[in-house]
Short mmCIF file of C-alpha atoms and ligand atoms in Angstrom, two decimals:
data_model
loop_
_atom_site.label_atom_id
_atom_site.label_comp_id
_atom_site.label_asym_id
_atom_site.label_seq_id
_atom_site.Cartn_x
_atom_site.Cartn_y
_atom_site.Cartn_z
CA UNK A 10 69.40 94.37 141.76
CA UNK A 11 70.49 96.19 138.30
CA UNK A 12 69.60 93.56 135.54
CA UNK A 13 72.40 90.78 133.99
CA UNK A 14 73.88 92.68 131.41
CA UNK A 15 75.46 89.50 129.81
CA UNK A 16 79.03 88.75 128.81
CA UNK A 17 82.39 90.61 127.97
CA UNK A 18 84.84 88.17 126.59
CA UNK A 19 88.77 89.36 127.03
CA UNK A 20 91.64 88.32 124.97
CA UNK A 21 95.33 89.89 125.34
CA UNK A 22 98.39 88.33 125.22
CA UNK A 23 99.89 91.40 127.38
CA UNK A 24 97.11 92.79 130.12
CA UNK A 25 96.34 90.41 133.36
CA UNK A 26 92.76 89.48 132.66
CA UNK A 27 91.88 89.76 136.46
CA UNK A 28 93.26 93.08 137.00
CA UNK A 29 91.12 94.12 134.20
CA UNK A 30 87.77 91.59 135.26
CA UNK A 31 88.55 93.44 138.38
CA UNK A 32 88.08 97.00 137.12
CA UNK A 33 85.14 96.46 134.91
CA UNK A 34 82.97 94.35 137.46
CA UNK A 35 83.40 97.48 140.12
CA UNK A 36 81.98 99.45 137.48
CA UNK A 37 79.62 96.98 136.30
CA UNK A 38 78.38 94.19 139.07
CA UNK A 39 76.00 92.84 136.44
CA UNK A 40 78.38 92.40 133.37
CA UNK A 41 79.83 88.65 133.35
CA UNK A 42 83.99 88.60 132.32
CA UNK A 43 85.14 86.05 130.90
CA UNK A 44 88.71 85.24 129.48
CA UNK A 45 88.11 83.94 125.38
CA UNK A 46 89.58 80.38 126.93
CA UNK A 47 86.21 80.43 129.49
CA UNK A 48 83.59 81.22 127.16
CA UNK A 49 81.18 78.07 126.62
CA UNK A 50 78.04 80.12 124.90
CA UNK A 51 79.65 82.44 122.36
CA UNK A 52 75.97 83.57 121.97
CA UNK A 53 75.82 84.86 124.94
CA UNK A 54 78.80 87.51 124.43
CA UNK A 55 77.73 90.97 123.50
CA UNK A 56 80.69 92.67 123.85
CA UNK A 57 84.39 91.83 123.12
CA UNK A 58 87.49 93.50 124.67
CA UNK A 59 90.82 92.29 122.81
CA UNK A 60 94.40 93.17 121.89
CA UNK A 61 95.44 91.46 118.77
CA UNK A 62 93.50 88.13 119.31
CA UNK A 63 93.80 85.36 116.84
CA UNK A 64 92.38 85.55 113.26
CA UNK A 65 88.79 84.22 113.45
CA UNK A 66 88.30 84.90 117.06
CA UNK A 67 85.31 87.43 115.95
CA UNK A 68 83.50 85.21 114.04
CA UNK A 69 82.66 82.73 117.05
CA UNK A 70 80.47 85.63 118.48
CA UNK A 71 77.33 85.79 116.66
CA UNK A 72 75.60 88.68 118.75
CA UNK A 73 78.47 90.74 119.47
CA UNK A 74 77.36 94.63 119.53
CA UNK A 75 80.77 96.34 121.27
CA UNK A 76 84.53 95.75 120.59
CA UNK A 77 86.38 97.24 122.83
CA UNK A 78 90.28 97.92 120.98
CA UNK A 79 92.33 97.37 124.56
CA UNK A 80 94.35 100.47 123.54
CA UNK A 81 94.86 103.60 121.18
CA UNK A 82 96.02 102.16 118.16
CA UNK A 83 93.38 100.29 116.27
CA UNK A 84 95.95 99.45 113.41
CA UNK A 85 96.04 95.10 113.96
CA UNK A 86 91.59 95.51 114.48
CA UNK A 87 90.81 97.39 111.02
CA UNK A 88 90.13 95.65 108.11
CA UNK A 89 91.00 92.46 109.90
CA UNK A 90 88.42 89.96 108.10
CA UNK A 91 86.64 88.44 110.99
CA UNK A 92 85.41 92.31 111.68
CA UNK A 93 81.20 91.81 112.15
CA UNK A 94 79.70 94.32 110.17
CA UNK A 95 78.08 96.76 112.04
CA UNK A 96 79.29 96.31 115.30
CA UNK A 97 81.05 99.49 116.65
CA UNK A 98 84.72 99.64 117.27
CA UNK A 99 85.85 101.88 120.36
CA UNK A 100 89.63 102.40 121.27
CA UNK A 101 90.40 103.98 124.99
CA UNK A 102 91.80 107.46 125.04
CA UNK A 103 92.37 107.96 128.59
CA UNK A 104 93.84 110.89 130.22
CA UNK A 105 96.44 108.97 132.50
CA UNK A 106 97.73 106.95 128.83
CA UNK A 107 98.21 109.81 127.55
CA UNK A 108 100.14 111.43 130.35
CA UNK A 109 102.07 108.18 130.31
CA UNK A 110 103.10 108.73 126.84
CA UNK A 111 103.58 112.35 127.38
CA UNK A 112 106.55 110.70 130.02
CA UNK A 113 108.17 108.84 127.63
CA UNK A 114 108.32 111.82 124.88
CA UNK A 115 108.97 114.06 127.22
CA UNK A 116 112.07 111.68 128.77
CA UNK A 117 113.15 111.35 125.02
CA UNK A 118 112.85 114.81 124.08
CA UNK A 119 114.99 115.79 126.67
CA UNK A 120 117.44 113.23 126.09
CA UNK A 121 118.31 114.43 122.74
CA UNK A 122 117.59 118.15 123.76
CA UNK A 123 120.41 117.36 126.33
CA UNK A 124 122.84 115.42 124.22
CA UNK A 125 122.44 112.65 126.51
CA UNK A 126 123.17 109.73 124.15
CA UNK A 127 126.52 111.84 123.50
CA UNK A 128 127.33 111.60 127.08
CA UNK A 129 126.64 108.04 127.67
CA UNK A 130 129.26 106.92 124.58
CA UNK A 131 131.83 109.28 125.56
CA UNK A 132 131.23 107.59 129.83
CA UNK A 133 131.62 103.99 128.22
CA UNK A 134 135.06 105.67 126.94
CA UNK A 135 135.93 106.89 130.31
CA UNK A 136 136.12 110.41 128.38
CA UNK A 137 135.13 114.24 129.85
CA UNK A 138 133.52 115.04 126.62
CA UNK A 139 132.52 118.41 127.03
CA UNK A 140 129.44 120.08 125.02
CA UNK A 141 127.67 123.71 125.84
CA UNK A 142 123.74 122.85 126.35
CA UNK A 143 121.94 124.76 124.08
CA UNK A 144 118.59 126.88 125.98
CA UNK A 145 115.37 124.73 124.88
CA UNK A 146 114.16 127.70 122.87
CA UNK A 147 117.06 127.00 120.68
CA UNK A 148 115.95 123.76 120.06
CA UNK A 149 112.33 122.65 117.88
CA UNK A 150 110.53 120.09 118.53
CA UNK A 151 107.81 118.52 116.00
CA UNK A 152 105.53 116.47 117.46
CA UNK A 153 103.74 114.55 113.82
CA UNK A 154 99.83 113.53 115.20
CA UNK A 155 97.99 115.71 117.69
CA UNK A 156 94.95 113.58 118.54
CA UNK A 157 94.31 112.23 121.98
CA UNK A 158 98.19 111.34 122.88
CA UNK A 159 100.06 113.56 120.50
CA UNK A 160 98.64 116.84 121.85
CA UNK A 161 98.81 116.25 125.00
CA UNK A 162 102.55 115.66 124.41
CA UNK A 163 103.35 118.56 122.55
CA UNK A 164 101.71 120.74 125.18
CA UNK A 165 104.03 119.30 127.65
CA UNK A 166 107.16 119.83 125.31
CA UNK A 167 105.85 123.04 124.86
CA UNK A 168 105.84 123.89 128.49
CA UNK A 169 109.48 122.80 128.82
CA UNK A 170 110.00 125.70 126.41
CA UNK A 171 111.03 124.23 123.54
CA UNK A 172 109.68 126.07 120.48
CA UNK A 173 107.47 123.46 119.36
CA UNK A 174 105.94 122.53 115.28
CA UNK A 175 102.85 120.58 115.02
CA UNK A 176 101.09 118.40 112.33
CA UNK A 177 97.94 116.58 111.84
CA UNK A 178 95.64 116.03 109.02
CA UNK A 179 92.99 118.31 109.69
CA UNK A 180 93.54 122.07 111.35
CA UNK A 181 94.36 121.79 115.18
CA UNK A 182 95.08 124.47 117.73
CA UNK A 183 97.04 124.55 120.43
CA UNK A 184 98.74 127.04 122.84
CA UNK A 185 102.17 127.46 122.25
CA UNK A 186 102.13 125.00 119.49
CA UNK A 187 103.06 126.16 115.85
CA UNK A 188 100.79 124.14 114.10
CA UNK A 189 100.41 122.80 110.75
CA UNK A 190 98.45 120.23 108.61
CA UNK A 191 98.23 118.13 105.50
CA UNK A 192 100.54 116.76 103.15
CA UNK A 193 101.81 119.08 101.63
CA UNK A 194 103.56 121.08 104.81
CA UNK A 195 104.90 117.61 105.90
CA UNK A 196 108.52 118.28 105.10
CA UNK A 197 108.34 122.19 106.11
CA UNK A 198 108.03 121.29 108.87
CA UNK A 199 110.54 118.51 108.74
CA UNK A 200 113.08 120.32 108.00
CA UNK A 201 112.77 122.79 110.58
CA UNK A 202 113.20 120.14 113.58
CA UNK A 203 115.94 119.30 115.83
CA UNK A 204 113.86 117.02 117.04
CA UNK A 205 111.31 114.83 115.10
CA UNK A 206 108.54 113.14 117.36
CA UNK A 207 106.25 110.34 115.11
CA UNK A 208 102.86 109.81 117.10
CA UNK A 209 100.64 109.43 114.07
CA UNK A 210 98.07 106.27 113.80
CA UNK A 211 99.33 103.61 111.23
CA UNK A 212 96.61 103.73 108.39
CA UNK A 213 96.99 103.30 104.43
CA UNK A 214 97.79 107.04 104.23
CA UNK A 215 100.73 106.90 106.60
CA UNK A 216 101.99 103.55 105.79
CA UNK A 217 105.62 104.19 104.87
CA UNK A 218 105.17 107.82 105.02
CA UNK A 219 108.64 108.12 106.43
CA UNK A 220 110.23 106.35 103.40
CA UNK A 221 114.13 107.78 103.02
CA UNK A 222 113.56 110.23 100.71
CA UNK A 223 111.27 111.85 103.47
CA UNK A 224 113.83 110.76 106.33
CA UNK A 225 116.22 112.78 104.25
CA UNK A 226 114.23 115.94 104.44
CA UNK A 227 115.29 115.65 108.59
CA UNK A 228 118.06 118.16 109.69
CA UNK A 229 121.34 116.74 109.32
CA UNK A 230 122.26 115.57 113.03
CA UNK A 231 118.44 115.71 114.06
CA UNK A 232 117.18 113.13 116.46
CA UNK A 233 114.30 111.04 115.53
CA UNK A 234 111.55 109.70 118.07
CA UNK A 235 108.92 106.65 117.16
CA UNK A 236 106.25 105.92 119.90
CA UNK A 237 103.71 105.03 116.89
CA UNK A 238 104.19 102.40 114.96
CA UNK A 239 106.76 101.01 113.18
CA UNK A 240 105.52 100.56 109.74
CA UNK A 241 105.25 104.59 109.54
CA UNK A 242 109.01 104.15 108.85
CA UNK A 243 111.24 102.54 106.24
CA UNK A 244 113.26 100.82 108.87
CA UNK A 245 116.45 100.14 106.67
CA UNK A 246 116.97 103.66 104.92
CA UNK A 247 116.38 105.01 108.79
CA UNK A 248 119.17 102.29 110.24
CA UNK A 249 121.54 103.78 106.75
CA UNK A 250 121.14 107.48 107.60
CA UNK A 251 121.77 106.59 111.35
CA UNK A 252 124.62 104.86 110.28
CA UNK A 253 125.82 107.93 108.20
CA UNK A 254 125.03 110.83 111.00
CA UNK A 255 122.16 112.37 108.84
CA UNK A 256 119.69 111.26 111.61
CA UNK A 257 122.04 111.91 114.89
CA UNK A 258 120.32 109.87 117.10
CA UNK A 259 117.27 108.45 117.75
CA UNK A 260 114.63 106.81 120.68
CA UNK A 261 112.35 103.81 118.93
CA UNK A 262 109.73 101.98 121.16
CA UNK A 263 107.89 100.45 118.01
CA UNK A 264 109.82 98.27 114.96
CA UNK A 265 108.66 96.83 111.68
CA UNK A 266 108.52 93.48 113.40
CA UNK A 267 108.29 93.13 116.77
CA UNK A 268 110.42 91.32 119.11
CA UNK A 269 113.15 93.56 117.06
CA UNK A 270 115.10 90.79 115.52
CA UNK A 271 118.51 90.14 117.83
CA UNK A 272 120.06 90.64 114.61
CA UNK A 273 118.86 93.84 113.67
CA UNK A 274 121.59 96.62 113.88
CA UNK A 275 119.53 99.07 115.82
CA UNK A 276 120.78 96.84 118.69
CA UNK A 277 124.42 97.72 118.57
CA UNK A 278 124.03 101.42 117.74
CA UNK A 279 125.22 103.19 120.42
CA UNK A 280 123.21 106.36 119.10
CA UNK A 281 119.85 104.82 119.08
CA UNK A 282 118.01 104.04 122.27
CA UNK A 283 115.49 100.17 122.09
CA UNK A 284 112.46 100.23 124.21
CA UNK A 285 110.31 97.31 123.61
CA UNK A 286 107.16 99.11 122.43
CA UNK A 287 105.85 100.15 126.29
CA UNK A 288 105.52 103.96 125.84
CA UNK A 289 102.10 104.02 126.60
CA UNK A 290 99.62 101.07 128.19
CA UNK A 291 95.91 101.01 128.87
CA UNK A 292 95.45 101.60 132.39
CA UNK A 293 92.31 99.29 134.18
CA UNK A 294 91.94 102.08 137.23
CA UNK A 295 91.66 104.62 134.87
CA UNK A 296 90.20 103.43 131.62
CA UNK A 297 87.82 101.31 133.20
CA UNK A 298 84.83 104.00 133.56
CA UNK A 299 84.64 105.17 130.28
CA UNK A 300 84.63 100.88 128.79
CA UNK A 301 81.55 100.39 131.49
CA UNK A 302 79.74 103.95 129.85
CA UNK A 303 80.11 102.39 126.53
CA UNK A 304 79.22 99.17 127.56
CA UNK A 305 75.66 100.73 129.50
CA UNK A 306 75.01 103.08 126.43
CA UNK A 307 74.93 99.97 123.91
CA UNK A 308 73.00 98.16 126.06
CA UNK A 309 71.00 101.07 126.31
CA UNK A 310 70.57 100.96 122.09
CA UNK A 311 73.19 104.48 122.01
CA UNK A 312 76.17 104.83 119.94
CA UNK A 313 79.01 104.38 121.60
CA UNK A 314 81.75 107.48 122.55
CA UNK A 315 85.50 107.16 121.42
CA UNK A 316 84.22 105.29 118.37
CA UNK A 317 87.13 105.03 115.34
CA UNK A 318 86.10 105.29 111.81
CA UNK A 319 87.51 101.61 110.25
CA UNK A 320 87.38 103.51 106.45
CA UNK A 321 89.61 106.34 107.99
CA UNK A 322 92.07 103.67 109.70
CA UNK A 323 91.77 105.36 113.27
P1 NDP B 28 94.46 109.82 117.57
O1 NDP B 28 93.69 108.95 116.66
O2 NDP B 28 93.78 110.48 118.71
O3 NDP B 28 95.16 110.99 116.73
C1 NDP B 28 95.85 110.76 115.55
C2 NDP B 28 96.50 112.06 115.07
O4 NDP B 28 97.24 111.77 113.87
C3 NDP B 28 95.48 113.14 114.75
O5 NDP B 28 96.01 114.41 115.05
C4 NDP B 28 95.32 112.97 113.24
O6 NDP B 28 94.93 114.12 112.54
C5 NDP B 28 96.74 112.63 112.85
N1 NDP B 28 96.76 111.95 111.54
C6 NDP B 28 96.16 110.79 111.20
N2 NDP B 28 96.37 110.53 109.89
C7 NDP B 28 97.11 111.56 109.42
C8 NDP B 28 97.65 111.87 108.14
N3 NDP B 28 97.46 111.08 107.08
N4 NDP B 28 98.35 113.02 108.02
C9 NDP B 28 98.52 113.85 109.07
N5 NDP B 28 98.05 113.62 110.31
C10 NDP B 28 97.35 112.47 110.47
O7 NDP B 28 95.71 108.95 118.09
P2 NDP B 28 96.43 108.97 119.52
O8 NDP B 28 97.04 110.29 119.75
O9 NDP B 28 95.51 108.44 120.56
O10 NDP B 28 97.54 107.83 119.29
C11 NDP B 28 98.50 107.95 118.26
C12 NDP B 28 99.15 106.61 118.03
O11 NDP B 28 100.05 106.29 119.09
C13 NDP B 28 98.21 105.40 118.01
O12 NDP B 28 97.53 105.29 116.78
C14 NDP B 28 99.16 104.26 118.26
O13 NDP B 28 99.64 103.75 117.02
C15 NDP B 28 100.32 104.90 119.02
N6 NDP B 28 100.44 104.35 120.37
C16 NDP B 28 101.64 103.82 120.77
C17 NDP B 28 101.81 103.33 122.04
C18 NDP B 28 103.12 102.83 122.50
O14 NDP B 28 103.20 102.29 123.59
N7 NDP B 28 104.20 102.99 121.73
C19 NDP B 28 100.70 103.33 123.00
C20 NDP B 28 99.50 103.93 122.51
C21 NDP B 28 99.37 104.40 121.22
P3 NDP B 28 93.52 114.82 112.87
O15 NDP B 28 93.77 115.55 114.17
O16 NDP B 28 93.31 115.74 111.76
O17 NDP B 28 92.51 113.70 112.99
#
């Protein structure tokens, strides 16, 4: 019998503990899984696996040596204060996440490549409202972020034959895929979208990136996508040039705060399409194996793969 390999404490508010404590245990018999509410000898955890848990909740675990972010976006675990120093941080970049999120952008891009949200207000008005579809090669497409989720969406956007822009912060290639990066070609390519796709990490550098002035640079009529976060965005100056047809429609899955108030506007705007931030999820089946490779390697004294830089924010 393979040797204990001692705890894994889990904490989310939004993933079923035993489908996960499931997963991990067919990968790894010997690892104990525990939900944070279970755990009686913090000592005895070595690794952590959490979404968003409460402020301090690090701290209780004096020999931790893995956390596990249960997702892609590490933006609520950096520079949280209870961080251990020196303990690696992994996020999961699985294949079948990302071709859920590929889904949704795809669904969305399509949407607004199709004039869909024009269709649905002019049904509600019981009105034929007639509009010649443009061919997708008339129509761009910039996908902003190309790492694990955003390239794999612009290649399928790409394949749709849309003439597809994208941007990252470092030099990427991809087929089919004009691509561009840094600052400085931000609103080039901006303004040559029909169609503006936001799957960049929230860090200090993108942090209000899309204030209005840069919201401004869109288009005029464009259709804005946000499956990253919502602080990428100045909410208000993006509800304003909604509300003034600069931005002609747009598909949000991720708000400043979250519930979205039931006040906000965004609600009642018949151009702008509310998912409650559900693009993407971590997937046990799938996402499992590479947790319980990270998990042996540590144990093994390795580094750990899928590691995120905390100084770089992702
Ligand atoms: P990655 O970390 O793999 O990639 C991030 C991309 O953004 C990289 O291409 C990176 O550039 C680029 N980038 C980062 N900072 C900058 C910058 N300052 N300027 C230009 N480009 C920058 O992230 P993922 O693709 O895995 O995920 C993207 C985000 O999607 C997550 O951070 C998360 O917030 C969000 N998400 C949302 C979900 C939902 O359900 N709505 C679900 C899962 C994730 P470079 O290539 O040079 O490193």
């Amino acid at each position: 019998m393979a040797a204990p390999l001692g705890t894994l404490v889990f904490y989310s508010d939004f993933d079923d503990f035993g489908t996960w404590k499931d997963a991990l245990q067919a990968q790894l018999p010997q690892l104990q899984v525990l939900p944070a509410c279970a755990v009686e000898r913090p000592e005895d955890v070595h690794y952590a696996m959490a979404w968003k848990p409460p402020a301090g909740f690090f701290q209780q675990m004096p020999n931790l040596r893995l956390i596990v972010n249960l997702g892609a976006g590490v933006d609520a675990l950096v520079g949280r204060a209870d961080l251990p120093a020196g303990v690696p941080i992994t996020r999961i970049t699985d294949p079948q996440m990302a071709r859920m999120m590929a889904g949704y952008v795809l669904f969305a891009v399509l949407r607004h490549a199709r004039d869909i949200p024009h269709f649905e207000q002019a049904q509600r008005r019981g009105e034929w409202a007639y509009r010649h579809p443009r061919s997708p090669q008339e129509t761009s497409v910039a996908v902003l972020g190309l790492g694990q989720l955003g390239a794999t969406a612009a290649h399928e956007v790409q394949r749709q034959g849309f003439r597809t822009l994208g941007w990252s912060r470092s030099p990427r290639q991809i087929d089919g895929v004009a691509c561009f990066s840094g600052a400085e070609t931000l609103d080039g390519v901006l303004g040559q979208a029909d169609i503006v796709v936001l799957m960049l990490p929230l860090t200090p550098e993108t942090h209000g990136l899309f204030d209005r002035a840069r919201l401004q640079r869109l288009k005029p009529g464009a259709a804005f996508v946000n499956v990253a976060r919502g602080a990428l965005v100045d909410q208000g100056a993006l509800t304003a040039l909604l509300a003034d047809g600069h931005i002609g429609s747009a598909t949000l899955d991720v708000f400043a705060r979250e519930p979205l108030p039931a006040d906000d506007p965004l609600w009642a705007m018949p151009q702008v399409l509310v998912t409650p931030h559900l693009a993407s999820v971590a997937i046990p089946s799938s996402s499992a194996r590479q947790i319980a490779a990270n998990i042996l390697r540590v144990a093994a004294g390795e580094p750990p793969d899928n590691r995120i830089d905390p100084a770089r924010g992702y």
